[in-house]
XYZ file of C-alpha atoms in Angstrom:
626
model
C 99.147 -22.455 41.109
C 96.297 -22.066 38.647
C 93.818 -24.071 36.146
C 92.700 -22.425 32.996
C 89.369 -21.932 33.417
C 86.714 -24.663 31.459
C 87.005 -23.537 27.840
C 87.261 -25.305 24.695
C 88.863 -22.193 22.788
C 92.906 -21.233 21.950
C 92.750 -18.276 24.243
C 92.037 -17.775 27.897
C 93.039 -15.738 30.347
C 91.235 -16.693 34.317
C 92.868 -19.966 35.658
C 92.147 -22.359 38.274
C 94.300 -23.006 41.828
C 93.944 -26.363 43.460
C 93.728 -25.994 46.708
C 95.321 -28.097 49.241
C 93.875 -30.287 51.916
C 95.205 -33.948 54.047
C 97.392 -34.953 51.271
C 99.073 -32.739 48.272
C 100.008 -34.131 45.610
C 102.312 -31.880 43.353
C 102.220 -31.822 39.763
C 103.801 -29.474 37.094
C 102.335 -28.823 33.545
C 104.587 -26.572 31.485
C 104.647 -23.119 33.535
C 101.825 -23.790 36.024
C 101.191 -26.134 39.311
C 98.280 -27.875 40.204
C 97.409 -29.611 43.868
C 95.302 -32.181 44.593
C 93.503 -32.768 47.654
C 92.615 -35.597 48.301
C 90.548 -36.339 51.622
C 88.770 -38.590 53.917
C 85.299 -38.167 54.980
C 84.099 -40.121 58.162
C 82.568 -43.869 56.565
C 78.662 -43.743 56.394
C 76.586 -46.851 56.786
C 73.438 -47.644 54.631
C 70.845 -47.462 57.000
C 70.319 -45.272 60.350
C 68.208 -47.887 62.137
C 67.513 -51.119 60.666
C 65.723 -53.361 61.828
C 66.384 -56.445 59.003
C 69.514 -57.815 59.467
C 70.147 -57.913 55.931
C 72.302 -55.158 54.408
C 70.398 -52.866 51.924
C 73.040 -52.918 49.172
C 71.478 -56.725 48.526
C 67.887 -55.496 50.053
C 67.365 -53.368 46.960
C 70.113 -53.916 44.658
C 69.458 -53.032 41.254
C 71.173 -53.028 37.519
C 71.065 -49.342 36.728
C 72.369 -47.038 34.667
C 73.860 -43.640 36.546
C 70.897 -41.324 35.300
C 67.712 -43.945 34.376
C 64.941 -42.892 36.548
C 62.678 -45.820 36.078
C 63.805 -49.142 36.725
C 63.891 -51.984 33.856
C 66.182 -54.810 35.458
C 65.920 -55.426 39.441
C 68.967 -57.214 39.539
C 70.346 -59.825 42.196
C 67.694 -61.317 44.518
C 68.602 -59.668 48.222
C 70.673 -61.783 50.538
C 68.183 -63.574 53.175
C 68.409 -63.107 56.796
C 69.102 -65.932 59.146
C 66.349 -68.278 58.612
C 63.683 -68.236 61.318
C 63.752 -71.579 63.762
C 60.399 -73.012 62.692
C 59.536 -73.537 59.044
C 57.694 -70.420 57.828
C 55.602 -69.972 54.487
C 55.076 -67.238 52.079
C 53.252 -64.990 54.506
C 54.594 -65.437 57.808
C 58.364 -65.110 56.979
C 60.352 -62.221 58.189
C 59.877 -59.539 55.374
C 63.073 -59.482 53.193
C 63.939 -63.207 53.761
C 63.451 -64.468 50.106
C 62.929 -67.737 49.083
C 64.934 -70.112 49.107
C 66.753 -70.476 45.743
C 65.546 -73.082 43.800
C 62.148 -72.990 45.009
C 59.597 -73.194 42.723
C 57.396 -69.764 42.824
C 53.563 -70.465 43.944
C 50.840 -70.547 41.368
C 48.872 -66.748 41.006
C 46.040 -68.161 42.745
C 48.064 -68.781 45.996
C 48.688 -64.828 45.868
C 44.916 -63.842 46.355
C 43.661 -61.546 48.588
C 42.068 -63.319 51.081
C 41.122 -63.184 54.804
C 43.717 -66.121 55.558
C 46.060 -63.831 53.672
C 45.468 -60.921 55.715
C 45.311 -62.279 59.069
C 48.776 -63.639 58.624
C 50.668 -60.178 58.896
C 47.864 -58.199 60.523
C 48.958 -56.827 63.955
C 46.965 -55.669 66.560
C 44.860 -55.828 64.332
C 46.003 -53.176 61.722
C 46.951 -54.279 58.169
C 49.255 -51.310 56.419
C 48.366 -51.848 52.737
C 50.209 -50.068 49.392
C 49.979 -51.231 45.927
C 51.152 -50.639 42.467
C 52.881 -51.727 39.105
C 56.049 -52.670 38.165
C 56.995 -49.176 37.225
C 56.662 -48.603 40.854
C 58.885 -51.184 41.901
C 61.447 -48.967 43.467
C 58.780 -46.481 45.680
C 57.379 -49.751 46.631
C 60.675 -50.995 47.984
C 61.472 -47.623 49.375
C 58.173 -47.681 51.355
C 58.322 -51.114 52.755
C 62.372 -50.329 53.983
C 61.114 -47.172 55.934
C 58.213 -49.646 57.427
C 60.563 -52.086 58.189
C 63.355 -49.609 59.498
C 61.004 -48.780 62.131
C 60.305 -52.072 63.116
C 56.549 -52.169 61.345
C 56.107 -55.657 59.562
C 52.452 -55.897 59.086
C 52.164 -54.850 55.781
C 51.016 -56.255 52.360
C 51.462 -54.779 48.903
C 49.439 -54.976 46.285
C 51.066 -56.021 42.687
C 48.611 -54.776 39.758
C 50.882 -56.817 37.463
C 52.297 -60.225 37.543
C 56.131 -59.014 36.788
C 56.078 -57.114 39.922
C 54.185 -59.643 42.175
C 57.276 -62.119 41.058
C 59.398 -59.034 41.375
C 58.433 -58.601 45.315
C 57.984 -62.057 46.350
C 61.678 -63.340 45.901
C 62.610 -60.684 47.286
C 60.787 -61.237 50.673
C 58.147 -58.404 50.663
C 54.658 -59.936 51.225
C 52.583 -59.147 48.254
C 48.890 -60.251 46.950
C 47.825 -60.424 43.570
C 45.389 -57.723 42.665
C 44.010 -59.297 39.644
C 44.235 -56.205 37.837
C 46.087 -57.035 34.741
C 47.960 -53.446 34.588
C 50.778 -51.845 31.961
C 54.193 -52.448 33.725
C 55.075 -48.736 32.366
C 54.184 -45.138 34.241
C 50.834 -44.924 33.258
C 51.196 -40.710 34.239
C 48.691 -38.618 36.264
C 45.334 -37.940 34.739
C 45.221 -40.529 32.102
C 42.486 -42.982 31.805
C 44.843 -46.015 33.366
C 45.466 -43.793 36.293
C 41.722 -43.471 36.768
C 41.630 -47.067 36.255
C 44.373 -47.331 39.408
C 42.336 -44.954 41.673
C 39.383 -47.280 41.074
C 41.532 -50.060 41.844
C 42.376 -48.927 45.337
C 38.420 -48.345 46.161
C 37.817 -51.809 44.953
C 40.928 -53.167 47.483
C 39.574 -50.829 50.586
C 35.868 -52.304 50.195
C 37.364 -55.837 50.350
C 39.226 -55.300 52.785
C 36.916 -54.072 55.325
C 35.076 -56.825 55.735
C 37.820 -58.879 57.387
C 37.512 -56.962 60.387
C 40.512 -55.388 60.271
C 41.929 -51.742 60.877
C 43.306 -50.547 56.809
C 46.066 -48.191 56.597
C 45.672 -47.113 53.014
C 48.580 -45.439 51.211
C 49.865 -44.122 47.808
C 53.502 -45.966 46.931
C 54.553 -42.281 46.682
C 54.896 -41.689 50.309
C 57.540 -42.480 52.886
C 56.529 -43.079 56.560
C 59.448 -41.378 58.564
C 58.115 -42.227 62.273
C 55.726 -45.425 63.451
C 52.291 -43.807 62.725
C 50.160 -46.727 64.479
C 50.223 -45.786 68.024
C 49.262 -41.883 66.785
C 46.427 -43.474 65.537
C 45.561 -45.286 68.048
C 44.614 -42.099 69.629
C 41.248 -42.063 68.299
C 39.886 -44.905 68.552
C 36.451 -43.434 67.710
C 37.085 -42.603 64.336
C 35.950 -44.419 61.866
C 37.957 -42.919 59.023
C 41.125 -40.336 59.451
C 42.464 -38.873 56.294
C 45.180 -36.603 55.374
C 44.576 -33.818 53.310
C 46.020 -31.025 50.556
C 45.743 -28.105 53.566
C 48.303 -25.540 53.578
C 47.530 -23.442 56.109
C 47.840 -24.701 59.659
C 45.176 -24.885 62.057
C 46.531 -26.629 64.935
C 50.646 -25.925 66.284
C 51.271 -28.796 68.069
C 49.900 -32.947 67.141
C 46.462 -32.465 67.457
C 44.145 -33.557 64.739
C 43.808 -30.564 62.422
C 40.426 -28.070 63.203
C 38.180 -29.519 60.589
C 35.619 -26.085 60.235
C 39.530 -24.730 59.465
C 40.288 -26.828 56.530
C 39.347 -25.708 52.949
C 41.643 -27.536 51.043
C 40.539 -31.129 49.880
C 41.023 -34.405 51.866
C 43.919 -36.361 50.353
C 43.435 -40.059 50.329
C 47.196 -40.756 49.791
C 46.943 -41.654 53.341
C 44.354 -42.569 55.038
C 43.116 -45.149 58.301
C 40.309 -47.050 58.219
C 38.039 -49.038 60.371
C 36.251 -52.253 59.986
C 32.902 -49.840 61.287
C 29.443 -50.299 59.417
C 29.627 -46.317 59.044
C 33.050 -47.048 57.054
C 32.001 -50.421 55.032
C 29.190 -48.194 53.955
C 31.030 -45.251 52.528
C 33.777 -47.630 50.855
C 30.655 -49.569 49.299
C 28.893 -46.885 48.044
C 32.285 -44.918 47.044
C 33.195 -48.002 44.463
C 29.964 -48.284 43.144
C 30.029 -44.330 42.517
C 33.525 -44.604 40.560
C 31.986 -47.736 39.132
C 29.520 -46.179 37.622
C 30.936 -43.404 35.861
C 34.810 -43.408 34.930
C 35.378 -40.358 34.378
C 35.491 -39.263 38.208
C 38.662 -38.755 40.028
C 38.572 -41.268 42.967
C 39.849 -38.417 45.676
C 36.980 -35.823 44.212
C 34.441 -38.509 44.546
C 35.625 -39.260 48.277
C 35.490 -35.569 48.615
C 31.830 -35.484 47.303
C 30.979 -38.271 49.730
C 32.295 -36.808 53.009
C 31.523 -33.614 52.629
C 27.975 -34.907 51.336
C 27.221 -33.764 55.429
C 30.355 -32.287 57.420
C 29.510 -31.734 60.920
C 28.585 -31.328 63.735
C 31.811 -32.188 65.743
C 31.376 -35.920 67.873
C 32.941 -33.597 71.365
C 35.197 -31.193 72.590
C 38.295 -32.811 72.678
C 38.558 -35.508 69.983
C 38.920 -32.971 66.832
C 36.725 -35.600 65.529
C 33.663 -34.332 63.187
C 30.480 -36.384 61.829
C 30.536 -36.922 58.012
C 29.053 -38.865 54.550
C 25.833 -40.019 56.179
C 25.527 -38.409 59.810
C 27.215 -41.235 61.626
C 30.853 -41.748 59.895
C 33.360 -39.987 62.312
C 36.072 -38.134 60.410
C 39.509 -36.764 61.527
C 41.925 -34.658 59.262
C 45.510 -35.870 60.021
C 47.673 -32.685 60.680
C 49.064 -31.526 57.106
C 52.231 -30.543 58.886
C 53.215 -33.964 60.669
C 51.673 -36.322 57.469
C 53.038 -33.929 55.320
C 52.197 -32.810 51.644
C 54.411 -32.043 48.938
C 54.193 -28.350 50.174
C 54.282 -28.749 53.742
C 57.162 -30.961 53.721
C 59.672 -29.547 50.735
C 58.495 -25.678 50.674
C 57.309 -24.576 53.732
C 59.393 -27.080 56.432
C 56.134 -26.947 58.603
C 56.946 -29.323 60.700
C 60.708 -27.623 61.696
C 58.924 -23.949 61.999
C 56.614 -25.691 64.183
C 58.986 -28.211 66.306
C 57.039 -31.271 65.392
C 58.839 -34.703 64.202
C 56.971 -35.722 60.846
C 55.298 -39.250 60.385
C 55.169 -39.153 56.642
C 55.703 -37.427 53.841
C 53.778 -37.306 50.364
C 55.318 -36.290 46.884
C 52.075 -33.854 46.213
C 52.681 -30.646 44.669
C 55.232 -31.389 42.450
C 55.599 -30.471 38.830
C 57.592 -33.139 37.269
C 55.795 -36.122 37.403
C 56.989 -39.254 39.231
C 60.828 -38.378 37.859
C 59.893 -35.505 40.128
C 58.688 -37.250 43.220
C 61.491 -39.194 43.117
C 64.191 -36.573 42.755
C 62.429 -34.926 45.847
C 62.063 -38.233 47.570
C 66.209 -38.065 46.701
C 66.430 -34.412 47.737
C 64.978 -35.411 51.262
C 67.398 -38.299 51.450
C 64.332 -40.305 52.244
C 64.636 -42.476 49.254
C 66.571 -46.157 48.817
C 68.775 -46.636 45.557
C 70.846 -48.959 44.272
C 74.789 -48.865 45.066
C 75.514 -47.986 41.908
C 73.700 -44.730 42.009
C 76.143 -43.372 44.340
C 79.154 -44.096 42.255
C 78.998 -43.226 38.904
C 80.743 -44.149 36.170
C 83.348 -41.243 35.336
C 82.673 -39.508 38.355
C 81.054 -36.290 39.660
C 81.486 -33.180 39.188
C 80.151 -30.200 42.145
C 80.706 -27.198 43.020
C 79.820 -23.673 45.483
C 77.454 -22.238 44.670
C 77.579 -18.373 45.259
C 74.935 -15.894 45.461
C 74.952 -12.337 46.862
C 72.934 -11.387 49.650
C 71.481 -8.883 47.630
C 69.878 -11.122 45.506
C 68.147 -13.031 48.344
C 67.080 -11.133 50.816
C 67.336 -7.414 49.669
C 63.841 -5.667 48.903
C 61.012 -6.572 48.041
C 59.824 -10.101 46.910
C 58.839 -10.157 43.653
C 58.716 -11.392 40.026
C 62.001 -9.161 39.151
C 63.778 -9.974 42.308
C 62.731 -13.826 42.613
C 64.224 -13.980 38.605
C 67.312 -12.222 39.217
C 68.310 -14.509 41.989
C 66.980 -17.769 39.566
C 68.859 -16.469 36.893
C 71.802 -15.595 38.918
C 71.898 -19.534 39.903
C 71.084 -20.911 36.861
C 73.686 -19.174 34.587
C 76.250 -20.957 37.267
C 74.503 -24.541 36.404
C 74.744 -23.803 32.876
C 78.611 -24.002 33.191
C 78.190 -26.530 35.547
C 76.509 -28.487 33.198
C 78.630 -27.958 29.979
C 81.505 -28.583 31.955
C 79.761 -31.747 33.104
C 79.236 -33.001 29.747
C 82.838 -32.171 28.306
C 84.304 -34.257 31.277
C 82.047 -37.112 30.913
C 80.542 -36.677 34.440
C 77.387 -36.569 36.421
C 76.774 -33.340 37.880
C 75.870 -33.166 41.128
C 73.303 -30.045 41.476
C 73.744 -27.482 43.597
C 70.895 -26.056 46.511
C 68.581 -24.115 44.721
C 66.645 -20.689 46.233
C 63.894 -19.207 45.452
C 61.461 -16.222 46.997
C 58.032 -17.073 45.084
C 56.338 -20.568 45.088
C 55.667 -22.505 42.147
C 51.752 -23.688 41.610
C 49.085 -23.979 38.906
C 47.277 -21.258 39.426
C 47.456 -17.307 40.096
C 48.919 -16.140 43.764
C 50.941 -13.196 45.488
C 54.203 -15.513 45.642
C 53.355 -17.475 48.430
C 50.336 -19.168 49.546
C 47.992 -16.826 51.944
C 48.290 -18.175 55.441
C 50.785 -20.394 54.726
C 54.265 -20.044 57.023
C 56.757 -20.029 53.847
C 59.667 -18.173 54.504
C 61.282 -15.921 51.882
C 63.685 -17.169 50.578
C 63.169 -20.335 50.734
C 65.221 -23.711 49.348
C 62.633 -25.049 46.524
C 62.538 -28.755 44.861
C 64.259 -28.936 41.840
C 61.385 -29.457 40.106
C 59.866 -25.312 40.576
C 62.800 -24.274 38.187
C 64.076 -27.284 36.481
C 62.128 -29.699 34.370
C 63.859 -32.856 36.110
C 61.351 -35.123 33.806
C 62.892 -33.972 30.621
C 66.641 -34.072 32.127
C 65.804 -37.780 32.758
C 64.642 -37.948 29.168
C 66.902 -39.743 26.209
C 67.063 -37.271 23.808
C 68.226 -38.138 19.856
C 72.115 -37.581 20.798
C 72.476 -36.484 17.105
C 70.356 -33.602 17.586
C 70.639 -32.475 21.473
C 74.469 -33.723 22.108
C 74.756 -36.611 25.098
C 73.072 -36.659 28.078
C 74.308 -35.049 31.171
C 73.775 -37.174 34.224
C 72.944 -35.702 37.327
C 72.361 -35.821 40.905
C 70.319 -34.106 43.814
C 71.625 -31.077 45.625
C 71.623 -33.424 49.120
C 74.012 -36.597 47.457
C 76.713 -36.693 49.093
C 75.277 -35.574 53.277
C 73.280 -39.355 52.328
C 74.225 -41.902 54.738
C 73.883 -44.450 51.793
C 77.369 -42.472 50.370
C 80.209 -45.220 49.899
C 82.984 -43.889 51.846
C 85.404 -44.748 48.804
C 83.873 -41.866 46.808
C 83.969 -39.332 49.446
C 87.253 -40.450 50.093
C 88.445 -39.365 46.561
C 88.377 -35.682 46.243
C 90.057 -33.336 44.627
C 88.995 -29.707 45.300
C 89.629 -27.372 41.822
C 89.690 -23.248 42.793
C 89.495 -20.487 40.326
C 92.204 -17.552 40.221
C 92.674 -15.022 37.805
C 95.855 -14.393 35.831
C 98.623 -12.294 37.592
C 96.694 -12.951 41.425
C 98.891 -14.182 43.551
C 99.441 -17.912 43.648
C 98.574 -18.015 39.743
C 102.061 -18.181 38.588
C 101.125 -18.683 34.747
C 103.274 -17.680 31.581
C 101.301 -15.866 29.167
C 100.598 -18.872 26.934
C 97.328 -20.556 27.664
C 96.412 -21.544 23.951
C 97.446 -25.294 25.049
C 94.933 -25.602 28.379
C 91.858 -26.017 26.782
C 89.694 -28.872 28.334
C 90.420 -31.129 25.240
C 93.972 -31.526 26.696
C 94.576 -34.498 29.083
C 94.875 -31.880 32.133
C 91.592 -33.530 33.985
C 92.368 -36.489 32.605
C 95.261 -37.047 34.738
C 92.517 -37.099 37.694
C 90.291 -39.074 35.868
C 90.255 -42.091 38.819
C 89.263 -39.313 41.339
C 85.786 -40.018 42.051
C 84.574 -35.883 43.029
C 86.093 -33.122 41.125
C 84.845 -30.009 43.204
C 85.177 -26.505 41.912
C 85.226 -23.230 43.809
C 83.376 -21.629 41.740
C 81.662 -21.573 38.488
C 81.960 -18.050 37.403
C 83.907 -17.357 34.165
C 84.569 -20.900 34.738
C 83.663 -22.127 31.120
C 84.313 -19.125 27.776
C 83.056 -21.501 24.855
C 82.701 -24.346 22.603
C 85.112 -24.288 19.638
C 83.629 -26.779 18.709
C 80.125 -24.946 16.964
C 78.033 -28.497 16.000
C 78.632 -29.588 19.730
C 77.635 -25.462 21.374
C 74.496 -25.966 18.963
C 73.252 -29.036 20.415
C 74.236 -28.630 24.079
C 72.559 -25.497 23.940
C 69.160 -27.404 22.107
C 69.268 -29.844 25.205
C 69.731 -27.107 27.692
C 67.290 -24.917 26.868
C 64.540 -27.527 27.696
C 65.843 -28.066 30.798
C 64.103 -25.367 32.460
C 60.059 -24.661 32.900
C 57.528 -22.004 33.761
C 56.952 -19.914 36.430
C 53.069 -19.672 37.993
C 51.546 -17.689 37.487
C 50.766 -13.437 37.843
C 46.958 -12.680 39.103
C 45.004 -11.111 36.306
C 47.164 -12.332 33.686
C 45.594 -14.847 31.013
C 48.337 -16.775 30.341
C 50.221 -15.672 33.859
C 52.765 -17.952 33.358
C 56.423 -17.097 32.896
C 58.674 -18.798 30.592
C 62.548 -19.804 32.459
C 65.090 -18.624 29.713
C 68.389 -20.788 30.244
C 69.997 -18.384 28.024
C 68.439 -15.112 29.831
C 72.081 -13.088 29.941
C 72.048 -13.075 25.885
C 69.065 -10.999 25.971
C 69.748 -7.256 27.176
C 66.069 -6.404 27.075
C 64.781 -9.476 28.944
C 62.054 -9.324 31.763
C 60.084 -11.449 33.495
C 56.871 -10.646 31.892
C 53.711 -13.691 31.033
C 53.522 -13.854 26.997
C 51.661 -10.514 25.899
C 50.323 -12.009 23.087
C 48.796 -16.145 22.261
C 51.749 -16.446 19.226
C 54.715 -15.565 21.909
C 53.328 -18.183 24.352
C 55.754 -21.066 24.163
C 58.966 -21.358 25.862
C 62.306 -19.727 24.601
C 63.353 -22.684 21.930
């Protein structure tokens, strides 16, 4: 029994079969069946290993709405766990026990960093330290859950705003007032404010030092995914380990990465340091450096200073080098365990290598923090709200189908890594006008490519790098995920189309009550067998109730989405959906010897016989196709 295919015009001729699964529902329309499936998926639980014993629905509960990437309302404050025997204060609480309602919130000078702050959730003695604004709010949360999940509680965040300081403390999380007087909003990479934030965290690490205390520095856009302390512990001579942008590996196994092997800068999105004069001296003269002149980038001056004298190594065995001044001992955390945007997401390092990962870093990403996010999402690494995982009016999926020709046939290339992007991304274009003519968030299917994505000119993949071809690549190396995040006028670009990562509904943090609705939707052609359809189809458009029969089903899942959608009939609505679309996808980068060697994504690509993936030939045809 068949479904029309997804058309909003009279005629049509391929229809769709429902195909059955636990329970079938029967239903007749005029001359043609349709069965539902409806079927129960095995319930899921929020968290894997947790070791608060409050649930994270009320840990991080949030008023959201189904495609908002950046938080504006944080909701209901988190239900407390049992309250601890002996009365507790601010600071030496179990994290995630809020205060008690009612209780009237400490004045901002009770929140300053302090030694008698510190020394309250210090450890043996380490103190694991993030901070950020309120635009960070939900990285911040996500990164104290995976601490916590693992049974790490010595930890302090820095608020550089007052919103979030009030944000985190009734909430539980143990937080310290930076005095920094920052924008609530995304302040963006590279803009003076960001500078301003990189500044901020030199400041933070030279105060901190002199407490005595071991500092384990990190960016709020990093997840730790295994307990990194006792790792650490395994060099206690260091005075400063770092992780870094390296791509290539030097070592196979846990070892510190060989430092004469490592070219690419060190990354101080994570880095351990020790209360050593060696250390206080670098973080002194570091901050007076930035300090001095704001216009350098906090990791290129840390760069600068290391690297001032790199070398000789302290032994043999350590992996341990001298740096800065002669006596600071330096170790470069291995980039495929405290993984980089490109270790972790493109090249799986750590799988090719049979390592377990302790963290993981959004870097080398190409859509902003909407982009670390969505991979943060993609990874199934990141914490959201209930609500995020049942949308209103549903979701809409489907299989994906590429032939193996496409991926792994000859050579890899510019023509043969576009053919199999375009082959995929003529299937989300249905997928997504389909989406937006049923109201419902689209949840996105894998995505595979054979060349990498970066800034500058390469062969496809990184020298010396262990990418495989083809490979599953973020979102964000096709897709502009910022700008399909983005409100766009309505009257001009049509509504938005909400969306969802390839990985939503393997999450653990999926409510079994959506994956319990289901109703699986598969194509047939007219005449096939099972597609018992008179010859009048005029009546089956998609503006007909037909789907919304279903439309308490919480998953519609096609089969396919070839020939799955003909046309708009409706011209005003094909000319903005198509506006909106067409900025949906970015550039490829970039072809050696080319000046631009970028390549513009055409979302539209079939309706041009003659196209090619060629870099502009000339400055007036560089600009994307819209």
């Amino acid at each position: 029994m068949g479904w029309i295919p997804f058309h909003d015009a009279a005629n049509s001729k391929p229809l769709f079969l429902t195909i059955y699964a636990t329970v079938i529902v029967g239903i007749v329309f005029s001359s043609f069946y349709v069965f539902s499936a409806i079927y129960s998926a095995d319930s899921s639980t929020w968290f894997s290993s947790s070791s608060s014993s409050s649930s994270a629905s009320s840990l991080i509960h949030v008023d959201q709405g189904p495609n908002v990437s950046q938080r504006t309302d944080w909701g209901a404050l988190p239900a407390p766990p049992p309250k601890s025997p002996k009365s507790q204060n601010m600071w030496t609480r179990p994290i995630w026990e809020a205060p008690p309602r009612g209780e009237k919130k400490p004045s901002l000078k009770a929140f300053r960093l302090t030694k008698t702050l510190v020394e309250q959730r210090v450890k043996d003695n380490v103190i694991i330290v993030t901070f950020g604004n309120y635009a960070f709010m939900d990285f911040i949360l996500t990164w104290v859950k995976h601490l916590t999940d693992l049974g790490i509680s010595n930890l302090l965040v820095g608020a550089m705003d007052t919103k979030l300081l009030e944000a985190l403390y009734w909430r539980g999380v143990p937080v310290f007032d930076m005095g920094s007087h920052m924008s609530t909003i995304d302040v963006g990479w590279g803009t003076p404010t960001f500078h301003k934030m990189g500044r901020e965290k030199v400041i933070l690490i030279d105060a901190l030092l002199p407490f005595g205390y071991e500092v384990l520095m990190c960016d709020t856009d990093m997840v730790w995914l295994k307990n990194p302390l006792p790792y650490l512990a395994r060099f206690p001579g260091a005075d400063v380990l770092t992780s870094s942008d390296q791509v290539v590996p030097t070592v196979v196994d846990d070892r510190l990465d060989i430092w004469q092997q490592v070219g690419a800068a060190y990354n101080i999105g994570i880095f351990h340091w020790r209360p050593t004069d060696s250390a206080k001296k670098l973080a002194r003269e570091w901050k007076e450096m930035l300090l001095a002149d704001d216009k350098i980038w906090d990791q290129n001056g840390f760069n600068d200073l290391v690297r001032r004298q790199l070398g000789p190594s302290v032994d043999e065995d350590s992996g341990l080098a001298y740096a800065y001044d002669g006596n600071l001992k330096l170790g470069l955390l291995p980039a495929s365990i405290f993984c980089s945007g490109h270790t972790y997401f493109v090249q799986s390092m750590y799988q090719q290598l049979r390592l377990e990962p302790y963290a993981v870093h959004t870097t080398f990403q190409y859509a902003g923090t909407d982009g670390k996010r969505h991979r943060l999402r993609e990874a199934k690494v990141f914490y959201d709200p209930p609500e995020y995982y049942d949308s209103p009016g549903g979701f809409l999926t489907f299989k994906p189908t590429i032939p193996k020709r496409l991926l792994l046939d000859g050579e890899h290339n510019l023509e043969s890594h576009f053919a199999l992007i375009n082959y995929q991304m003529k299937q989300i274009r249905t997928a997504l006008a389909i989406a937006s003519l049923l109201k419902r968030t689209l949840v996105m299917p894998p995505l595979w490519c054979r060349l990498d994505r970066l800034w500058f000119p390469h062969p496809g993949v990184l020298e010396g790098s262990i990418t495989r071809q083809p490979f599953l690549c973020p979102l964000d190396h096709v897709f502009e995920v910022n700008v399909m995040l983005k409100e766009l006028p309505e009257d001009e670009f049509g509504p938005g189309i909400n969306f969802r990562e390839y990985s939503f509904f393997d999450n653990p943090l999926m409510p079994k009550q959506v994956k319990d609705s289901w109703l699986d939707v598969q194509l047939c052609r007219e005449g096939s067998p099972g597609c018992n359809v008179t010859n009048n189809t005029s009546s089956l458009g998609i503006r007909l109730p037909i789907f919304s029969s279903f439309k308490d089903v919480k998953v519609i899942q096609f089969s396919s989405m070839q020939d799955a959608f003909l046309g708009f009939t409706d011209k005003k609505m094909e000319e903005k959906f198509r506006k909106r679309v067409k900025r949906y996808v970015g550039i490829w980068c970039c072809v050696k010897g080319n000046d631009p060697g970028h390549i513009y994504y055409d979302m539209y690509w079939d309706e041009k016989p003659n196209w090619k993936p060629i870099p502009p030939q000339a400055s007036e045809d560089d600009h994307p196709p819209w």
